[in-house]
Coordinates of C-alpha atoms in Angstrom, one line a residue:
M1 CA -42.4 -33.7 -74.7
R2 CA -39.0 -32.5 -75.9
V3 CA -37.2 -33.0 -79.2
L4 CA -33.7 -33.9 -78.1
S5 CA -31.7 -35.4 -81.0
I6 CA -33.1 -33.9 -84.2
V7 CA -33.8 -30.5 -85.6
C8 CA -36.7 -30.2 -87.9
I9 CA -37.4 -27.4 -90.4
F10 CA -41.0 -27.1 -91.3
L11 CA -41.8 -25.7 -94.8
S12 CA -45.4 -25.2 -95.9
F13 CA -46.0 -25.1 -99.6
L14 CA -49.4 -25.3 -101.3
G15 CA -51.0 -26.6 -98.2
S16 CA -48.5 -29.4 -97.6
T17 CA -45.9 -29.7 -94.9
T18 CA -42.4 -31.1 -95.6
I19 CA -40.1 -32.1 -92.7
L20 CA -36.4 -31.8 -93.4
A21 CA -34.2 -33.5 -90.9
V22 CA -30.8 -32.0 -90.3
E23 CA -28.2 -34.8 -90.3
L24 CA -26.8 -35.7 -86.9
K25 CA -23.1 -35.5 -86.2
W26 CA -21.4 -38.8 -85.3
W27 CA -21.1 -38.1 -81.6
Q28 CA -24.6 -37.0 -80.9
T29 CA -25.9 -40.5 -80.6
A30 CA -22.5 -42.2 -80.1
S31 CA -21.8 -45.1 -77.7
F32 CA -18.5 -44.2 -76.0
Y33 CA -16.4 -46.8 -74.1
Q34 CA -13.8 -45.8 -71.6
I35 CA -10.6 -47.9 -71.5
Y36 CA -8.3 -47.7 -68.6
P37 CA -5.2 -48.9 -70.5
R38 CA -3.3 -50.4 -67.6
S39 CA -6.2 -52.8 -67.1
F40 CA -7.7 -53.6 -70.5
K41 CA -5.3 -56.1 -72.1
D42 CA -1.7 -56.9 -71.6
S43 CA 0.2 -58.0 -74.8
D44 CA 3.7 -58.4 -73.4
G45 CA 3.3 -60.3 -70.2
D46 CA 4.4 -57.6 -67.8
G47 CA 1.0 -57.5 -66.0
I48 CA 0.1 -54.1 -67.2
G49 CA -2.2 -53.3 -70.2
D50 CA -0.8 -51.6 -73.2
L51 CA -1.6 -50.2 -76.7
K52 CA -1.0 -53.4 -78.5
G53 CA -3.4 -55.1 -76.2
I54 CA -6.1 -52.5 -77.0
T55 CA -5.4 -53.0 -80.7
Q56 CA -5.8 -56.7 -80.4
E57 CA -9.2 -56.3 -78.8
L58 CA -10.6 -53.7 -81.2
P59 CA -12.9 -56.4 -82.7
Y60 CA -14.5 -56.8 -79.3
L61 CA -15.4 -53.1 -79.2
K62 CA -16.9 -53.5 -82.7
E63 CA -18.8 -56.5 -81.4
L64 CA -20.2 -54.3 -78.7
G65 CA -21.3 -51.6 -81.2
I66 CA -19.0 -49.0 -79.8
T67 CA -18.6 -45.7 -81.8
A68 CA -15.5 -44.3 -80.0
T69 CA -13.3 -45.2 -77.1
W70 CA -11.5 -42.8 -74.8
L71 CA -8.2 -43.8 -73.2
S72 CA -7.0 -42.7 -69.8
P73 CA -3.5 -41.2 -70.2
I74 CA -0.9 -43.1 -72.2
F75 CA 1.8 -40.3 -72.2
T76 CA 5.3 -40.4 -70.8
S77 CA 5.0 -40.3 -67.0
P78 CA 6.8 -41.4 -63.8
M79 CA 3.3 -42.8 -62.8
A80 CA 3.0 -41.1 -59.5
D81 CA -0.7 -40.9 -60.3
F82 CA -0.7 -43.6 -63.0
G83 CA -0.3 -41.3 -66.0
Y84 CA -2.1 -38.2 -64.8
D85 CA 1.3 -36.8 -64.0
V86 CA 2.5 -36.2 -67.6
A87 CA 6.3 -35.7 -68.1
N88 CA 6.1 -35.5 -71.9
L89 CA 2.8 -34.4 -73.4
T90 CA 3.7 -35.4 -76.9
D91 CA 5.1 -38.9 -76.5
I92 CA 3.9 -42.4 -75.5
D93 CA 5.1 -43.9 -72.2
P94 CA 7.2 -47.1 -72.9
L95 CA 5.0 -48.9 -70.4
F96 CA 2.2 -48.7 -73.0
G97 CA 4.3 -49.0 -76.1
T98 CA 5.7 -46.6 -78.8
M99 CA 4.4 -43.9 -81.1
E100 CA 4.3 -46.6 -83.8
D101 CA 2.0 -48.7 -81.6
F102 CA -0.2 -45.6 -81.2
E103 CA -0.3 -45.0 -85.0
D104 CA -1.1 -48.7 -85.5
L105 CA -4.0 -48.4 -83.0
I106 CA -5.3 -45.4 -84.9
E107 CA -5.0 -47.1 -88.3
N108 CA -6.7 -50.4 -87.1
A109 CA -9.5 -48.5 -85.3
K110 CA -10.2 -46.4 -88.3
A111 CA -10.4 -49.5 -90.5
I112 CA -13.3 -50.8 -88.4
G113 CA -15.0 -47.5 -87.8
I114 CA -14.0 -46.8 -84.2
K115 CA -12.7 -43.4 -83.1
I116 CA -9.9 -42.8 -80.5
I117 CA -10.4 -40.1 -77.9
L118 CA -7.3 -39.2 -75.8
D119 CA -7.2 -38.0 -72.2
F120 CA -5.8 -34.5 -71.9
V121 CA -4.6 -33.2 -68.5
P122 CA -4.5 -29.4 -68.6
N123 CA -4.3 -28.6 -64.9
H124 CA -0.8 -29.8 -64.2
T125 CA 2.2 -31.8 -65.4
S126 CA 4.7 -34.0 -63.7
D127 CA 7.5 -32.4 -61.7
E128 CA 9.7 -34.4 -64.1
C129 CA 8.4 -32.5 -67.1
E130 CA 11.0 -30.4 -68.8
W131 CA 8.8 -27.3 -68.4
F132 CA 8.8 -27.6 -64.6
I133 CA 12.5 -28.3 -64.4
K134 CA 13.2 -25.2 -66.4
S135 CA 10.7 -23.2 -64.4
A136 CA 12.3 -24.2 -61.2
A137 CA 15.6 -23.0 -62.6
R138 CA 14.1 -19.7 -63.5
D139 CA 14.6 -20.1 -67.2
P140 CA 13.2 -16.9 -68.7
Q141 CA 10.9 -18.8 -71.1
Y142 CA 9.4 -21.0 -68.4
K143 CA 9.9 -19.1 -65.1
D144 CA 6.1 -18.4 -64.8
F145 CA 4.8 -21.6 -66.4
Y146 CA 3.7 -22.8 -62.9
V147 CA 2.3 -21.1 -59.8
W148 CA 5.1 -20.1 -57.4
H149 CA 5.1 -18.2 -54.2
P150 CA 7.8 -17.4 -51.6
G151 CA 5.4 -18.2 -48.7
R152 CA 4.5 -16.2 -45.7
M153 CA 6.3 -15.6 -42.5
V154 CA 4.5 -16.5 -39.3
N155 CA 6.4 -15.8 -36.0
G156 CA 9.6 -15.7 -38.0
V157 CA 8.9 -19.1 -39.6
R158 CA 8.3 -19.5 -43.4
Q159 CA 5.1 -21.3 -44.1
P160 CA 3.0 -22.1 -47.2
P161 CA 1.2 -19.1 -48.7
T162 CA -2.3 -20.3 -47.8
N163 CA -4.2 -23.0 -45.9
W164 CA -5.3 -24.7 -49.1
I165 CA -5.5 -28.5 -48.9
S166 CA -4.7 -30.9 -51.7
L167 CA -7.1 -33.5 -53.1
F168 CA -4.4 -36.0 -52.1
R169 CA -4.3 -34.7 -48.5
G170 CA -2.0 -32.1 -46.9
S171 CA -1.0 -28.7 -48.1
M172 CA -1.4 -27.7 -51.8
W173 CA 2.0 -26.1 -51.5
T174 CA 5.4 -27.8 -51.6
W175 CA 8.7 -26.2 -51.0
H176 CA 11.3 -26.3 -53.8
A177 CA 14.7 -26.0 -52.4
G178 CA 16.3 -25.2 -55.7
R179 CA 14.1 -22.2 -56.6
Y180 CA 13.6 -21.4 -52.9
E181 CA 9.8 -21.0 -53.3
Y182 CA 6.6 -23.0 -52.9
Y183 CA 4.8 -24.4 -55.9
L184 CA 1.1 -25.1 -56.1
H185 CA -0.3 -28.6 -56.7
Q186 CA -4.0 -29.2 -56.3
F187 CA -3.3 -32.9 -56.6
H188 CA -0.1 -34.9 -55.8
A189 CA 3.1 -33.0 -54.9
K190 CA 4.5 -34.5 -58.1
Q191 CA 1.8 -32.8 -60.1
P192 CA 2.6 -29.0 -60.1
D193 CA -0.2 -26.8 -61.4
L194 CA 0.3 -24.9 -64.6
N195 CA -0.2 -21.1 -64.5
Y196 CA -2.9 -20.3 -67.1
R197 CA -2.5 -16.6 -66.2
N198 CA 0.6 -16.8 -68.4
P199 CA -0.6 -16.8 -72.0
K200 CA 2.4 -18.8 -73.1
V201 CA 1.0 -21.8 -71.1
M202 CA -2.3 -21.7 -73.0
E203 CA -0.5 -21.6 -76.4
A204 CA 1.8 -24.5 -75.4
M205 CA -1.2 -26.6 -74.4
K206 CA -3.0 -25.7 -77.6
D207 CA 0.0 -27.0 -79.5
V208 CA -0.4 -30.3 -77.6
F209 CA -4.0 -30.5 -78.9
R210 CA -2.8 -29.9 -82.4
F211 CA 0.0 -32.5 -82.1
W212 CA -2.4 -35.4 -81.3
L213 CA -5.2 -34.3 -83.6
R214 CA -2.7 -34.4 -86.5
R215 CA -1.8 -37.9 -85.5
G216 CA -5.4 -39.1 -85.8
A217 CA -7.1 -38.5 -82.4
S218 CA -10.8 -37.7 -82.8
G219 CA -10.8 -35.5 -79.7
F220 CA -10.1 -35.3 -76.0
R221 CA -11.5 -36.0 -72.7
V222 CA -10.3 -33.0 -70.7
D223 CA -9.4 -33.9 -67.1
A224 CA -10.2 -31.9 -63.9
V225 CA -11.4 -28.7 -65.7
P226 CA -12.7 -26.9 -62.5
N227 CA -9.2 -27.0 -61.0
V228 CA -7.4 -25.3 -63.9
F229 CA -7.6 -21.8 -62.3
E230 CA -7.3 -20.6 -58.8
I231 CA -8.2 -17.1 -57.7
A232 CA -5.8 -14.4 -59.0
P233 CA -3.3 -13.0 -56.5
D234 CA -3.8 -9.6 -55.1
A235 CA -1.6 -6.6 -55.9
Y236 CA 1.1 -7.9 -53.5
G237 CA 1.0 -11.4 -55.1
N238 CA -0.8 -13.0 -52.2
Y239 CA -3.8 -15.4 -52.0
P240 CA -6.6 -15.6 -49.5
D241 CA -7.2 -18.5 -47.1
E242 CA -10.2 -20.7 -47.7
P243 CA -12.9 -20.9 -45.1
R244 CA -13.3 -23.9 -42.8
N245 CA -15.9 -26.6 -43.4
P246 CA -17.2 -27.4 -39.9
S247 CA -18.5 -30.8 -40.9
V248 CA -15.0 -32.2 -41.5
N249 CA -12.6 -32.6 -38.6
D250 CA -9.5 -34.0 -40.3
P251 CA -7.2 -31.0 -41.1
E252 CA -5.4 -33.0 -43.8
D253 CA -8.6 -33.9 -45.6
Y254 CA -9.4 -32.0 -48.8
M255 CA -12.9 -31.3 -47.6
Y256 CA -11.6 -29.6 -44.4
H257 CA -12.1 -26.3 -46.2
E258 CA -14.7 -24.8 -48.6
H259 CA -13.0 -24.6 -51.9
I260 CA -14.2 -21.2 -53.1
Y261 CA -10.8 -20.0 -54.4
T262 CA -9.3 -23.1 -56.0
V263 CA -12.2 -24.5 -58.2
N264 CA -14.8 -23.2 -60.6
Q265 CA -13.2 -19.8 -61.0
P266 CA -14.8 -17.5 -63.7
E267 CA -11.9 -17.9 -66.1
T268 CA -12.3 -21.7 -66.2
I269 CA -15.1 -21.9 -68.7
D270 CA -13.2 -19.7 -71.2
I271 CA -10.4 -22.3 -71.3
V272 CA -12.9 -24.8 -72.7
Y273 CA -14.1 -22.3 -75.3
Q274 CA -10.5 -21.7 -76.4
F275 CA -9.8 -25.4 -76.7
R276 CA -13.0 -25.8 -78.8
Q277 CA -11.7 -23.1 -81.1
V278 CA -8.5 -25.2 -81.7
L279 CA -10.7 -28.2 -82.6
E280 CA -12.6 -26.1 -85.1
E281 CA -9.3 -24.9 -86.6
M282 CA -8.1 -28.4 -86.9
D283 CA -11.4 -29.6 -88.4
A284 CA -10.8 -27.0 -91.2
E285 CA -7.2 -28.1 -91.6
L286 CA -7.7 -31.9 -91.5
G287 CA -11.3 -32.3 -92.8
G288 CA -13.3 -35.4 -91.9
D289 CA -15.6 -35.9 -89.0
E290 CA -15.9 -33.2 -86.3
R291 CA -13.5 -33.6 -83.4
I292 CA -14.8 -33.4 -79.9
I293 CA -14.2 -32.3 -76.3
M294 CA -15.5 -34.3 -73.4
T295 CA -15.0 -32.3 -70.1
E296 CA -14.7 -33.8 -66.6
A297 CA -16.2 -31.5 -64.1
Y298 CA -18.0 -32.4 -60.8
S299 CA -19.6 -29.0 -60.5
P300 CA -23.0 -27.5 -59.8
L301 CA -25.5 -27.9 -62.6
D302 CA -25.6 -24.3 -63.5
I303 CA -21.9 -24.2 -64.0
L304 CA -21.9 -27.5 -66.0
M305 CA -24.4 -26.0 -68.5
Q306 CA -21.9 -23.2 -69.3
Y307 CA -19.5 -25.8 -70.6
Y308 CA -21.8 -26.3 -73.5
G309 CA -21.1 -22.8 -74.7
N310 CA -23.0 -19.5 -74.9
A311 CA -24.3 -17.1 -77.5
T312 CA -20.8 -16.2 -78.7
H313 CA -18.7 -19.3 -78.0
E314 CA -19.0 -23.0 -78.7
G315 CA -18.0 -25.1 -75.8
A316 CA -17.6 -28.8 -75.1
Q317 CA -19.8 -31.1 -77.2
I318 CA -20.0 -33.4 -74.2
P319 CA -19.7 -31.9 -70.7
F320 CA -19.8 -35.2 -68.7
N321 CA -23.1 -35.6 -66.9
F322 CA -22.1 -36.9 -63.5
E323 CA -25.5 -36.4 -61.9
L324 CA -26.3 -40.1 -61.8
I325 CA -22.9 -41.0 -60.5
S326 CA -23.0 -38.4 -57.8
Y327 CA -26.6 -38.7 -56.5
L328 CA -28.1 -42.1 -57.3
K329 CA -28.0 -44.4 -54.3
N330 CA -28.9 -48.0 -53.7
E331 CA -32.1 -46.8 -51.9
S332 CA -33.0 -44.2 -54.6
N333 CA -36.6 -44.7 -55.9
A334 CA -37.9 -44.1 -59.4
Y335 CA -38.9 -40.5 -58.7
H336 CA -35.3 -39.8 -57.9
Y337 CA -34.2 -41.3 -61.2
D338 CA -36.9 -39.3 -63.0
Q339 CA -35.7 -36.1 -61.2
L340 CA -32.0 -36.4 -62.1
I341 CA -32.6 -37.3 -65.7
N342 CA -35.2 -34.6 -66.4
N343 CA -33.3 -32.0 -64.5
W344 CA -30.4 -32.4 -66.9
L345 CA -32.7 -32.4 -70.0
N346 CA -34.6 -29.3 -68.8
H347 CA -31.5 -27.3 -68.0
M348 CA -29.6 -28.2 -71.1
P349 CA -29.3 -25.3 -73.6
K350 CA -31.5 -25.6 -76.6
G351 CA -29.9 -27.6 -79.5
K352 CA -27.3 -29.3 -77.3
T353 CA -26.9 -33.1 -76.8
A354 CA -27.4 -35.0 -73.5
N355 CA -25.0 -37.6 -72.3
W356 CA -25.3 -40.4 -69.7
V357 CA -22.5 -41.8 -67.5
M358 CA -22.7 -44.2 -64.6
G359 CA -19.1 -45.1 -64.0
N360 CA -15.4 -44.4 -64.6
H361 CA -11.9 -45.1 -63.2
D362 CA -12.4 -42.7 -60.3
N363 CA -15.7 -44.1 -58.9
S364 CA -17.0 -47.3 -57.5
R365 CA -18.5 -49.5 -60.2
F366 CA -22.3 -49.0 -60.5
P367 CA -23.1 -52.7 -59.8
S368 CA -21.3 -52.3 -56.5
R369 CA -23.0 -49.0 -55.7
L370 CA -26.5 -49.9 -56.9
G371 CA -26.6 -53.7 -56.7
R372 CA -25.7 -56.5 -59.1
D373 CA -29.4 -57.1 -59.6
R374 CA -29.7 -53.7 -61.3
I375 CA -27.0 -54.2 -64.0
D376 CA -29.4 -54.7 -66.9
I377 CA -31.7 -52.0 -65.6
I378 CA -28.9 -49.4 -65.6
N379 CA -27.4 -50.4 -69.0
M380 CA -30.9 -50.4 -70.5
M381 CA -31.5 -46.9 -69.1
L382 CA -28.2 -45.5 -70.3
L383 CA -28.5 -46.9 -73.8
T384 CA -32.1 -45.8 -74.5
L385 CA -32.1 -42.3 -73.1
P386 CA -31.7 -39.5 -75.8
G387 CA -28.1 -38.5 -76.7
C388 CA -24.9 -40.3 -76.2
S389 CA -23.9 -42.9 -73.7
I390 CA -20.6 -43.6 -72.0
T391 CA -19.7 -47.1 -70.8
Y392 CA -16.8 -47.8 -68.4
M393 CA -15.0 -51.0 -69.5
G394 CA -16.6 -54.0 -67.8
E395 CA -20.0 -52.5 -67.2
E396 CA -21.3 -54.4 -70.1
I397 CA -20.5 -57.8 -68.4
G398 CA -21.3 -56.6 -64.9
M399 CA -17.9 -56.3 -63.4
T400 CA -17.8 -55.2 -59.7
D401 CA -15.4 -53.5 -57.4
V402 CA -12.5 -55.6 -56.2
W403 CA -11.5 -55.3 -52.5
I404 CA -7.9 -54.3 -52.3
S405 CA -6.0 -54.7 -49.0
W406 CA -3.9 -51.8 -47.5
N407 CA -0.7 -53.7 -48.4
D408 CA -1.8 -54.1 -52.1
T409 CA -3.1 -50.5 -52.4
V410 CA -1.3 -48.5 -55.1
D411 CA -3.6 -45.5 -55.6
P412 CA -1.7 -42.4 -54.3
Q413 CA -4.9 -40.8 -53.1
A414 CA -5.3 -43.7 -50.7
C415 CA -1.6 -44.4 -50.0
Q416 CA -1.2 -40.9 -48.6
S417 CA -3.8 -41.7 -45.9
N418 CA -3.6 -44.6 -43.5
P419 CA -5.0 -48.2 -43.0
Q420 CA -8.1 -46.9 -41.3
E421 CA -9.0 -44.3 -44.0
Y422 CA -7.7 -45.7 -47.2
E423 CA -10.9 -47.6 -48.3
R424 CA -12.9 -44.4 -48.3
L425 CA -10.3 -42.8 -50.6
T426 CA -8.9 -45.5 -52.8
R427 CA -9.7 -45.7 -56.5
D428 CA -8.1 -49.1 -57.0
P429 CA -11.3 -51.2 -56.8
P430 CA -12.8 -50.2 -60.1
R431 CA -9.4 -50.2 -61.9
T432 CA -8.7 -53.9 -61.7
P433 CA -7.9 -56.0 -64.9
F434 CA -10.6 -56.7 -67.4
Q435 CA -12.2 -60.1 -67.2
W436 CA -11.9 -61.8 -70.6
N437 CA -12.3 -65.5 -69.7
D438 CA -12.1 -68.0 -66.9
E439 CA -8.4 -68.8 -67.4
K440 CA -5.5 -67.6 -65.3
F441 CA -5.7 -63.9 -64.5
A442 CA -9.0 -63.8 -66.4
G443 CA -7.1 -63.8 -69.7
F444 CA -5.8 -60.3 -69.1
T445 CA -2.2 -61.3 -69.3
E446 CA 0.0 -64.4 -70.0
G447 CA 2.5 -63.1 -67.4
S448 CA 3.1 -64.2 -63.9
S449 CA 1.3 -61.3 -62.1
T450 CA -1.0 -58.4 -62.5
W451 CA -0.5 -54.8 -61.4
L452 CA -3.8 -55.0 -59.3
P453 CA -5.5 -58.2 -58.3
V454 CA -8.1 -59.8 -60.6
G455 CA -11.6 -60.0 -59.3
E456 CA -12.4 -63.3 -57.5
N457 CA -15.6 -63.6 -59.5
Y458 CA -13.8 -63.8 -62.9
K459 CA -14.8 -67.4 -63.6
M460 CA -18.5 -66.4 -63.7
V461 CA -18.2 -62.8 -64.9
N462 CA -16.2 -62.7 -68.1
V463 CA -16.7 -62.1 -71.8
K464 CA -16.2 -65.7 -73.0
R465 CA -18.8 -67.2 -70.7
E466 CA -21.4 -64.4 -71.2
R467 CA -21.1 -64.7 -75.0
D468 CA -22.7 -68.2 -74.7
I469 CA -25.6 -67.2 -72.4
T470 CA -28.6 -65.9 -74.3
R471 CA -29.7 -63.4 -71.7
S472 CA -26.3 -62.6 -70.1
H473 CA -25.5 -59.0 -69.3
L474 CA -23.2 -58.9 -72.3
N475 CA -25.8 -60.1 -74.7
V476 CA -28.5 -57.8 -73.4
Y477 CA -26.0 -55.0 -73.8
K478 CA -25.3 -55.9 -77.4
Q479 CA -29.0 -56.2 -78.1
L480 CA -29.5 -52.7 -76.7
Q481 CA -26.7 -51.4 -78.9
R482 CA -28.4 -52.9 -82.0
L483 CA -31.7 -51.3 -81.0
R484 CA -30.0 -48.0 -80.4
K485 CA -29.3 -47.8 -84.2
E486 CA -33.0 -47.6 -84.9
P487 CA -34.2 -44.2 -86.1
V488 CA -36.5 -43.9 -83.1
F489 CA -33.5 -44.0 -80.7
Q490 CA -31.3 -41.9 -83.0
Q491 CA -33.7 -39.2 -83.8
G492 CA -36.9 -39.6 -81.8
E493 CA -38.5 -37.6 -79.1
S494 CA -38.4 -38.8 -75.5
E495 CA -40.6 -38.8 -72.4
I496 CA -39.1 -40.0 -69.1
R497 CA -41.2 -40.4 -66.0
A498 CA -41.6 -42.4 -62.9
L499 CA -44.9 -44.4 -63.0
N500 CA -44.7 -45.0 -59.2
E501 CA -41.9 -45.1 -56.7
N502 CA -40.6 -48.4 -58.1
V503 CA -40.9 -48.1 -61.9
L504 CA -39.2 -45.7 -64.3
A505 CA -40.4 -45.6 -67.9
I506 CA -38.9 -44.1 -71.0
K507 CA -40.9 -43.6 -74.2
R508 CA -39.1 -43.0 -77.5
S509 CA -41.2 -42.0 -80.5
L510 CA -40.7 -40.8 -84.1
S511 CA -43.4 -40.0 -86.7
G512 CA -43.8 -42.9 -89.1
H513 CA -42.1 -45.5 -86.8
P514 CA -43.3 -47.7 -84.0
S515 CA -42.9 -46.2 -80.5
Y516 CA -40.9 -47.9 -77.8
V517 CA -41.4 -47.9 -74.1
V518 CA -38.6 -48.9 -71.8
V519 CA -39.9 -50.1 -68.4
L520 CA -37.5 -50.5 -65.5
N521 CA -38.6 -52.0 -62.1
I522 CA -36.0 -50.6 -59.8
N523 CA -37.1 -52.4 -56.7
D524 CA -38.4 -55.8 -55.5
N525 CA -42.2 -55.3 -55.9
V526 CA -44.3 -57.1 -58.5
E527 CA -45.8 -54.3 -60.6
F528 CA -49.0 -54.3 -62.7
L529 CA -48.9 -51.3 -65.0
N530 CA -51.2 -49.4 -67.3
L531 CA -48.9 -47.7 -69.7
N532 CA -51.8 -45.9 -71.4
A533 CA -52.3 -43.9 -68.2
A534 CA -48.7 -42.6 -68.5
F535 CA -48.2 -42.1 -72.3
S536 CA -50.4 -41.2 -75.2
G537 CA -50.3 -42.8 -78.6
L538 CA -49.7 -46.4 -77.6
T539 CA -51.4 -49.2 -79.4
H540 CA -53.5 -51.7 -77.5
Q541 CA -51.1 -54.5 -78.2
M542 CA -47.3 -54.2 -77.6
E543 CA -44.5 -56.5 -78.4
Y544 CA -41.6 -57.5 -76.1
V545 CA -38.4 -56.4 -77.9
V546 CA -35.7 -56.8 -75.2
V547 CA -36.0 -58.9 -72.1
T548 CA -33.5 -59.9 -69.4
D549 CA -32.9 -63.1 -67.4
R550 CA -35.6 -61.8 -64.9
S551 CA -38.3 -62.1 -67.5
S552 CA -40.5 -65.1 -67.9
I553 CA -41.6 -63.9 -71.4
Y554 CA -39.4 -64.1 -74.5
A555 CA -38.8 -61.4 -77.1
G556 CA -41.5 -61.4 -79.7
A557 CA -44.3 -62.2 -77.2
L558 CA -47.3 -59.8 -77.1
T559 CA -48.9 -58.0 -74.2
Y560 CA -51.6 -55.3 -73.7
S561 CA -50.5 -51.8 -73.0
D562 CA -53.0 -51.4 -70.2
S563 CA -51.9 -54.5 -68.3
V564 CA -48.1 -55.0 -68.3
L565 CA -46.8 -57.3 -65.6
L566 CA -43.3 -56.6 -64.3
M567 CA -41.4 -58.9 -62.0
P568 CA -39.0 -57.6 -59.3
K569 CA -35.9 -55.9 -60.8
E570 CA -37.2 -56.7 -64.3
A571 CA -36.3 -54.5 -67.2
I572 CA -38.1 -54.7 -70.6
I573 CA -38.5 -52.8 -73.8
L574 CA -41.9 -52.9 -75.6
K575 CA -42.8 -51.8 -79.1
T576 CA -46.2 -50.7 -80.4
V577 CA -47.9 -53.1 -82.8
T578 CA -50.0 -51.8 -85.7

């Protein structure tokens, strides 16, 4: 048994024991909600979501019980990668609105107790960024802001410096005719990599942090952290080639090589530590609640744990836990769920906070990956595990991927492939417009078109309809969020274990409070369970607290802890009865 979300100091005095609970910080049990701004709500009829649309729907986030929302990039951009190619790091793109719209969003969100987290892109800028234009012109101040190389001569022909392959296919190096050198881009050719071996770059990016924190942001989701550094050049300014990956045959594919020189370099972790120092500096300057960093890194577990910090440096409060996204499959059994969850908890440094993520704008929606009949199961799991949860917009109503034809595909990662390969690469399916109601374009816009097609199931899967159905995905989600505010879920201990290959159970307990057991039947078997055999301290009778539309029993009904009946794909929460 592990204490995960509360630190207790035990003081013995005259034979009595007093337990003093250290107050939790706001983010440690927060419910985060990711908004992809292009697709959340369009206020001006152009078919693309915007800041005013988000502001209009803040009451919906309050209805959900959300603590904070993080927004994919809203900064000035030519949109080669839909905002992840930033041309001006300290301004709002007109597509999304104005700085006044941002300030209005911050003010309205603060008024109802919701924090705004911004997406920060440290690895690269747009090639239309003033910094890059000046660097290409060899401006002394910016000459080394990016990674440049003259290339290598092979049989008298100038070629890229290395064999490195971009995540968007093809060489990581693009020739710049003006500077007469190649520049590095781990992503799109319009996203040149910044050179963090130049200390001026780090200082400039820290100033970007300060700029947005002073305007009310509560922190940052930091994008693509493992890519920020590549191996240092040798004494002659050259880089090594990466070794071949024999399992991939397409030489244009990112996975054609083993990326041992372009991701997860030793210096990468220190970047996060430096950004955390800026947050602490700004906390002292601005006061108020602690500002946070959420880091995006699909890295081995031992590396991910370093993002939390070490004995001398504080790191990210929330290094995103992508274990469930990366490894859970439709055919995974309860033992696999158990292993992935406890592996994170057991490796997490002492005193740190867990986080749970099942979806985002870069991955297939979890109902499409794991099945629509597991929507409540997954949401129930995410919202009752210890620590903080992250919901990708639409998961609360059960939105699924939308098939996008080759002709309608806009994601550059897919567009740079071909009609035979694009479906494997495209990130468009989980980015489609949010489904508000059963009206035209699902209530997303009053315009005549949308930037991506709306899901065909919007008449059945939408907020308006689900509000009126007692056990809809939306109402189960809201009930879970209310339960999440209980002291047991905020501060309690947790035990997570597979009861058999079909059933995962989570026990949450706190001295002086009823215990709760979350029981999730992942598969299609009818299960008859003895919870006393798995957990100690349960009462003989237990009460149903949360049930789904797969349950034949209503909340408030009683059962016996040694004889719990679970229907196929049923998810329930039981509470001890004294």
